[in-house]
Coordinates of C-alpha atoms and ligand atoms in Angstrom, one line a residue:
M4 CA 0.0 0.0 0.0
K5 CA 1.5 3.3 -1.1
D6 CA 0.0 5.8 1.4
K7 CA -1.1 4.8 4.8
I8 CA -4.7 5.3 5.8
N9 CA -5.3 7.6 8.8
V10 CA -7.3 5.9 11.5
G11 CA -8.6 6.9 15.0
V12 CA -8.9 4.8 18.1
L13 CA -11.9 5.4 20.4
G14 CA -11.3 4.2 24.0
A15 CA -7.6 4.2 23.2
T16 CA -6.6 4.4 26.9
G17 CA -8.3 1.2 28.0
M18 CA -7.0 -2.3 28.1
V19 CA -8.2 -3.1 24.5
G20 CA -7.3 0.4 23.3
Q21 CA -3.7 0.0 24.5
N22 CA -3.5 -3.2 22.5
Y23 CA -4.7 -1.2 19.4
I24 CA -2.1 1.4 20.0
S25 CA 0.6 -1.2 20.4
L26 CA -0.4 -3.2 17.3
L27 CA -1.1 -0.2 15.1
A28 CA 2.2 1.7 16.0
D29 CA 4.1 0.1 13.1
H30 CA 1.2 -1.1 11.0
P31 CA 2.0 -1.2 7.3
W32 CA -1.4 0.1 6.1
F33 CA -2.8 2.3 9.0
R34 CA -1.5 5.4 10.7
V35 CA -3.1 6.4 14.1
N36 CA -3.6 10.1 14.0
H37 CA -6.6 10.5 16.3
V38 CA -7.2 9.0 19.8
A39 CA -10.2 9.6 22.0
A40 CA -11.3 8.6 25.5
S41 CA -13.2 10.0 28.5
S42 CA -12.8 13.5 30.0
R43 CA -10.3 12.1 32.6
S44 CA -7.9 11.4 29.7
A45 CA -8.8 14.2 27.3
G46 CA -6.4 17.1 26.8
K47 CA -3.4 15.0 28.0
T48 CA -0.8 13.4 25.7
Y49 CA -1.4 9.7 25.3
G50 CA 1.7 9.0 27.3
E51 CA 0.4 11.1 30.3
A52 CA -3.1 9.6 30.0
V53 CA -1.9 6.0 30.4
R54 CA 1.0 6.7 32.9
G55 CA 0.6 4.2 35.8
R56 CA -1.9 2.1 33.9
W57 CA 0.0 0.9 30.8
H58 CA -0.7 -2.9 30.9
L59 CA 1.5 -4.1 28.0
T60 CA 5.1 -5.4 27.9
G61 CA 7.4 -2.6 26.7
D62 CA 6.8 1.1 26.7
V63 CA 4.1 3.2 25.0
P64 CA 5.2 3.4 21.3
G65 CA 7.3 6.5 20.8
S66 CA 5.5 7.5 17.7
L67 CA 2.2 7.9 19.7
R68 CA 3.4 9.0 23.1
D69 CA 2.8 12.7 22.3
I70 CA -0.4 12.6 20.4
T71 CA -3.1 14.5 22.3
V72 CA -6.2 12.6 23.6
S73 CA -9.5 14.0 22.5
T74 CA -12.9 13.5 23.9
I75 CA -15.3 11.2 22.0
D76 CA -17.6 14.2 21.5
E77 CA -15.0 15.7 19.1
I78 CA -16.6 13.9 16.2
E79 CA -16.0 16.7 13.6
L80 CA -12.2 16.6 14.5
A81 CA -12.2 12.8 14.0
R82 CA -13.9 13.3 10.6
E83 CA -11.2 15.7 9.5
K84 CA -8.4 13.5 10.8
C85 CA -9.2 9.9 9.9
T86 CA -10.8 7.7 7.3
F87 CA -12.4 5.4 9.9
V88 CA -12.1 4.5 13.6
F89 CA -11.6 1.4 15.7
S90 CA -13.8 1.5 18.8
A91 CA -12.6 0.0 22.0
L92 CA -15.1 2.0 24.0
G93 CA -16.7 0.7 27.3
S94 CA -20.0 -0.9 26.4
H95 CA -22.0 1.8 28.3
V96 CA -21.0 4.5 25.8
A97 CA -20.4 2.4 22.7
R98 CA -23.9 2.1 21.4
E99 CA -24.6 5.9 21.3
Y100 CA -21.3 7.0 20.1
E101 CA -20.6 4.4 17.5
E102 CA -23.9 5.4 15.9
R103 CA -23.1 9.1 16.2
Y104 CA -19.8 8.5 14.3
A105 CA -21.5 6.5 11.6
V106 CA -24.1 9.2 11.2
A107 CA -21.3 11.7 10.8
G108 CA -19.9 9.6 7.9
I109 CA -17.1 7.8 9.9
P110 CA -17.0 4.0 9.5
V111 CA -16.7 2.2 12.9
V112 CA -14.9 -1.1 13.4
S113 CA -15.9 -2.1 16.9
N114 CA -14.9 -4.4 19.7
A115 CA -17.8 -3.6 22.0
S116 CA -20.8 -5.8 22.4
A117 CA -23.3 -3.0 21.9
H118 CA -24.2 -3.8 18.3
R119 CA -23.4 -7.5 18.1
S120 CA -27.1 -8.5 18.1
T121 CA -28.2 -5.5 15.9
P122 CA -29.6 -7.4 12.9
D123 CA -28.1 -5.2 10.1
V124 CA -24.7 -5.0 11.7
P125 CA -22.3 -7.7 10.5
M126 CA -20.3 -9.5 13.3
V127 CA -17.3 -10.8 11.5
I128 CA -14.5 -13.3 11.8
P129 CA -12.8 -12.8 8.5
E130 CA -12.0 -16.6 8.0
I131 CA -15.7 -17.4 8.4
N132 CA -18.3 -14.8 7.4
Y133 CA -16.5 -12.1 5.4
H134 CA -19.5 -12.2 3.0
H135 CA -21.7 -10.7 5.7
L136 CA -19.9 -7.4 4.9
D137 CA -22.2 -7.3 1.8
I138 CA -24.8 -6.0 4.2
I139 CA -22.9 -2.7 4.5
P140 CA -24.6 -0.8 1.6
I141 CA -28.0 -2.1 2.9
Q142 CA -27.2 -0.9 6.4
Q143 CA -26.3 2.5 5.0
R144 CA -29.4 2.7 2.8
T145 CA -31.8 1.7 5.6
R146 CA -30.3 4.1 8.1
G147 CA -29.6 7.0 5.7
W148 CA -25.9 6.9 6.4
V149 CA -23.8 8.2 3.6
R150 CA -20.3 7.0 4.2
G151 CA -20.5 5.7 7.8
F152 CA -21.3 2.1 8.8
I153 CA -20.7 -0.2 11.8
V154 CA -19.0 -3.5 11.7
V155 CA -18.3 -5.5 14.9
K156 CA -16.3 -8.5 16.0
P157 CA -17.7 -11.2 18.3
N158 CA -17.0 -11.9 22.0
C159 CA -13.4 -12.9 22.7
S160 CA -14.2 -16.4 24.0
L161 CA -15.8 -17.5 20.6
Q162 CA -12.5 -17.2 18.8
S163 CA -11.0 -20.2 20.5
Y164 CA -13.5 -22.6 19.0
M165 CA -15.5 -20.9 16.2
T166 CA -13.0 -21.2 13.4
P167 CA -12.3 -24.9 14.0
L168 CA -16.0 -25.6 14.3
Y169 CA -16.7 -23.6 11.1
A170 CA -14.1 -25.5 9.1
L171 CA -15.9 -28.7 10.0
H172 CA -19.4 -27.2 9.6
E173 CA -18.7 -26.4 6.0
K174 CA -18.1 -30.1 5.2
F175 CA -20.1 -32.0 7.8
G176 CA -22.8 -29.7 9.0
L177 CA -22.6 -28.6 12.6
K178 CA -25.7 -29.9 14.6
Q179 CA -24.9 -29.2 18.3
A180 CA -22.0 -28.5 20.6
V181 CA -21.4 -28.3 24.3
I182 CA -18.7 -25.8 25.1
T183 CA -16.9 -25.1 28.4
T184 CA -14.6 -22.1 28.4
M185 CA -11.8 -21.3 30.8
Q186 CA -11.3 -17.6 30.3
A187 CA -8.3 -15.5 31.2
V188 CA -8.6 -12.6 33.6
S189 CA -7.5 -10.0 31.0
G190 CA -10.9 -10.6 29.3
A191 CA -12.5 -8.7 32.1
G192 CA -10.5 -5.5 31.4
H193 CA -8.6 -3.7 34.1
P194 CA -8.8 -3.9 37.1
G195 CA -11.3 -6.7 36.4
V196 CA -11.5 -9.5 38.9
S197 CA -9.7 -8.9 42.2
S198 CA -6.6 -11.0 42.8
L199 CA -8.1 -12.2 46.1
D200 CA -11.1 -13.6 44.2
I201 CA -9.2 -15.3 41.4
M202 CA -5.9 -16.6 42.8
D203 CA -6.2 -20.3 43.8
N204 CA -9.7 -20.3 42.4
V205 CA -12.1 -20.8 39.5
I206 CA -15.2 -18.5 39.2
P207 CA -18.0 -20.4 37.4
F208 CA -19.9 -17.3 36.3
I209 CA -19.1 -14.5 33.8
Q210 CA -22.0 -12.0 33.5
G211 CA -23.8 -12.4 30.1
E212 CA -21.0 -14.6 28.7
E213 CA -22.9 -17.9 28.3
E214 CA -25.7 -16.1 26.3
K215 CA -23.1 -14.5 24.0
S216 CA -21.3 -17.9 23.5
E217 CA -24.6 -19.5 22.6
N218 CA -26.2 -16.8 20.4
E219 CA -23.3 -15.1 18.6
P220 CA -22.2 -18.3 16.7
L221 CA -25.7 -18.5 15.2
K222 CA -25.4 -15.1 13.7
I223 CA -21.9 -15.8 12.4
L224 CA -23.2 -18.9 10.8
G225 CA -26.3 -17.1 9.5
S226 CA -27.0 -15.5 6.2
I227 CA -28.1 -12.1 4.8
D228 CA -31.9 -12.2 4.4
G229 CA -33.2 -9.0 2.9
S230 CA -32.0 -6.1 5.1
V231 CA -30.9 -8.2 8.1
I232 CA -28.6 -11.1 9.0
S233 CA -30.7 -14.1 10.1
N234 CA -29.4 -16.6 12.6
N235 CA -28.7 -20.2 11.7
E236 CA -31.3 -21.6 14.1
K237 CA -30.5 -25.2 13.1
V238 CA -27.3 -25.2 15.2
K239 CA -27.6 -25.6 19.0
I240 CA -25.0 -24.6 21.5
S241 CA -24.8 -25.0 25.3
A242 CA -22.1 -23.1 27.1
H243 CA -20.5 -23.0 30.5
C244 CA -18.1 -20.0 31.0
N245 CA -15.6 -19.9 33.7
R246 CA -13.0 -17.3 34.8
V247 CA -9.6 -18.9 35.6
P248 CA -6.3 -17.6 37.0
V249 CA -4.6 -17.2 33.6
I250 CA -3.5 -13.8 32.4
H251 CA -4.0 -14.2 28.7
G252 CA -5.5 -16.9 26.5
H253 CA -9.0 -18.3 26.5
T254 CA -9.3 -22.1 26.4
A255 CA -12.5 -24.0 25.3
C256 CA -13.3 -27.7 25.8
V257 CA -15.8 -28.6 23.0
S258 CA -18.0 -31.7 22.5
V259 CA -19.6 -31.7 19.1
E260 CA -22.1 -33.5 16.9
F261 CA -22.4 -33.2 13.1
E262 CA -25.1 -33.9 10.5
R263 CA -22.7 -36.5 9.1
K264 CA -20.1 -38.0 11.5
P265 CA -16.7 -37.5 10.0
T266 CA -13.7 -39.8 10.6
R267 CA -10.9 -38.6 12.8
D268 CA -8.7 -38.3 9.7
E269 CA -11.3 -36.2 7.9
I270 CA -11.4 -33.7 10.8
L271 CA -7.6 -33.5 11.0
G272 CA -7.3 -33.1 7.3
T273 CA -10.0 -30.4 7.2
W274 CA -8.2 -28.4 9.9
K275 CA -4.8 -28.9 8.1
D276 CA -6.2 -27.8 4.8
F277 CA -8.3 -24.9 6.1
R278 CA -7.2 -21.9 4.1
G279 CA -8.9 -19.1 6.1
I280 CA -8.9 -15.8 4.4
S281 CA -8.5 -15.8 0.7
P282 CA -4.8 -15.2 -0.1
K283 CA -5.9 -12.8 -2.8
Y284 CA -6.5 -10.2 0.0
D285 CA -3.0 -10.7 1.6
L286 CA -3.9 -9.0 4.9
P287 CA -0.9 -8.0 7.1
S288 CA -2.4 -9.3 10.4
S289 CA -3.7 -12.6 8.9
P290 CA -1.8 -15.5 10.4
R291 CA -0.1 -17.9 7.9
R292 CA -2.2 -20.7 9.4
A293 CA -5.7 -19.9 10.8
I294 CA -5.7 -23.2 12.7
I295 CA -2.9 -25.3 14.1
Y296 CA -3.4 -28.8 15.5
R297 CA -1.0 -29.9 18.2
E298 CA -0.5 -33.7 18.5
E299 CA 0.9 -33.6 22.0
P300 CA -1.6 -35.1 24.5
D301 CA -1.3 -32.0 26.9
R302 CA -1.7 -29.2 24.4
P303 CA -3.0 -26.5 23.8
Q304 CA -2.0 -24.6 26.9
P305 CA -2.4 -20.8 27.3
R306 CA 1.3 -20.0 28.2
L307 CA 2.7 -22.2 25.5
D308 CA 0.2 -21.6 22.6
R309 CA -1.4 -18.2 22.9
D310 CA 1.2 -16.4 20.9
A311 CA 1.0 -18.8 17.9
G312 CA 0.8 -16.8 14.6
N313 CA 1.5 -13.6 16.6
G314 CA -1.6 -14.3 18.8
M315 CA -3.8 -14.6 15.7
T316 CA -3.9 -18.4 15.2
V317 CA -6.3 -20.7 16.9
V318 CA -4.6 -23.7 18.4
V319 CA -6.5 -27.0 18.8
G320 CA -5.6 -30.3 20.3
R321 CA -6.9 -33.4 22.1
L322 CA -9.3 -34.6 19.4
R323 CA -10.9 -37.8 20.6
D324 CA -14.2 -39.7 20.5
C325 CA -17.1 -38.5 22.7
N326 CA -19.3 -40.9 24.6
V327 CA -22.3 -38.6 24.2
L328 CA -21.8 -36.5 21.0
H329 CA -19.4 -37.3 18.1
Y330 CA -16.1 -35.8 19.1
R331 CA -14.3 -33.8 21.7
F332 CA -11.4 -31.3 21.3
V333 CA -9.7 -28.4 23.0
G334 CA -9.3 -24.9 21.4
L335 CA -7.3 -21.9 22.5
S336 CA -6.8 -18.3 21.3
H337 CA -5.2 -15.1 22.6
N338 CA -8.1 -13.1 24.0
T339 CA -6.6 -9.6 23.8
V340 CA -5.0 -10.1 20.4
R341 CA -7.2 -12.4 18.2
G342 CA -10.1 -11.9 20.6
A343 CA -9.9 -8.1 20.8
A344 CA -7.6 -5.6 19.1
G345 CA -5.9 -8.0 16.6
G346 CA -9.3 -9.3 15.5
G347 CA -10.6 -5.7 15.1
I348 CA -7.5 -4.7 13.0
L349 CA -8.0 -7.8 10.8
N350 CA -11.6 -6.7 10.2
G351 CA -10.3 -3.2 9.3
E352 CA -7.8 -4.7 6.8
L353 CA -10.4 -6.9 5.2
L354 CA -12.7 -3.9 4.8
V355 CA -9.9 -2.1 3.0
A356 CA -9.0 -5.1 0.8
M357 CA -12.7 -5.6 -0.1
G358 CA -13.0 -1.9 -1.1
Y359 CA -15.4 -0.8 1.8
L360 CA -12.8 1.7 3.2
Ligands
NAP13 P1 -11.6 -0.4 29.7 O1 -10.2 -0.8 30.0 O2 -12.5 -0.1 30.8 O3 -11.5 0.8 28.7 C1 -12.6 1.6 28.3 C2 -12.2 2.7 27.4 O4 -13.4 3.5 27.1 C3 -11.2 3.7 28.0 O5 -10.4 4.3 27.0 C4 -12.1 4.8 28.6 O6 -11.4 6.1 28.7 C5 -13.2 4.9 27.6 N1 -14.4 5.4 28.3 C6 -15.0 4.8 29.3 N2 -16.1 5.6 29.7 C7 -16.1 6.6 28.8 C8 -17.0 7.8 28.6 N3 -18.0 8.0 29.4 N4 -16.7 8.6 27.6 C9 -15.6 8.4 26.8 N5 -14.8 7.3 26.9 C10 -15.0 6.5 27.9 O7 -12.3 -1.6 28.8 P2 -11.6 -2.7 27.9 O8 -11.4 -3.9 28.6 O9 -10.5 -2.1 27.1 O10 -12.8 -3.0 26.8 C11 -13.2 -2.1 25.8 C12 -14.3 -2.7 25.0 O11 -13.9 -3.8 24.4 C13 -15.6 -3.0 25.9 O12 -16.7 -2.7 25.2 C14 -15.4 -4.5 26.1 O13 -16.6 -5.2 26.3 C15 -14.8 -4.9 24.7 N6 -13.9 -6.1 24.8 C16 -13.0 -6.3 25.7 C17 -12.1 -7.5 25.6 C18 -11.0 -7.7 26.6 O14 -10.3 -8.7 26.4 N7 -10.8 -6.9 27.7 C19 -12.3 -8.4 24.6 C20 -13.2 -8.1 23.6 C21 -14.1 -7.0 23.7 P3 -10.6 6.5 30.1 O15 -9.4 5.7 30.2 O16 -10.4 8.0 29.8 O17 -11.6 6.3 31.2

């Protein structure tokens, strides 16, 4: 790409926002030239705004340390300065402001849950349902938005099992799955769960997470139906979501049944051959392999496997027969990279490659 595209980050000072800043600092296609957050950060340089609450290894990228943080109300300024924005806003403000940016003609690529169940907003994992982006012109027409639109990514826990399930669904038809997640503490943001609650412990409840884990896959596997995306209601998912004392990396134990039971070799071959995003798009954040299968009996593990493909690859293992459904396996992905900022950036890259930005 000859000239970099100017982008903004809303909620740039939060946990996910910091990941955006870190991943975008040297991005080959995008240049961050606008950052916005709440009034407690606005007016400060980015370096001052995150002093004492920078959560990542290494320092604030030098190229962005001195950029001034705006408020999210400065929409006209954002429109002058950037082609589109990534949103890592807290959920309580995301719905209103993401719509205000879209109305103002600024496309929004969001991490927040606010619009995930909005029927004309595509919720995209590029390896799976990139074709849902075809709803963008319909969304714009229905809402009278000229240049703006909203695209979201799903909940972070889904990433550890959706791509492996989708690869199999394409060939064998997914019927039902029972999924137990073991989710890292970073998924709750900062400060998140207190250390006294999570050390030496497992918390078998994450507010709203089981509903997201059961419903969001149905939209991702759904199809555009007129002016909305209809869920695939044929698939049934039952989820148990647990918070565990792991810093990064969500793990999921999955039992699954298909329309046609594949052989073990068919499953392994399908994962091995799964191409993911079409190579014609050549996206900088796309991992070389979307899915890696580990043969060792004790993998995947968060500490050993979360950084596969720079945190963008889903690692699976422990494929075996299930006494109740057809098969069982374990999936793992990096929740703050693939599950948050990395997944959002990949959506932004896909939108550029497909000509929407
Ligand atoms: P966070 O650490 O609480 O950060 C929230 C960001 O929103 C901060 O930049 C904050 O600015 C800004 N903000 C909060 N209230 C605001 C207001 N009234 N006006 C303007 N800006 C405001 O949250 P997070 O963990 O990064 O999560 C961000 C979003 O991503 C959430 O919607 C979350 O559900 C979603 N998400 C999180 C994860 C994860 O792994 N953590 C994964 C997937 C999706 P200040 O710093 O100035 O307060």
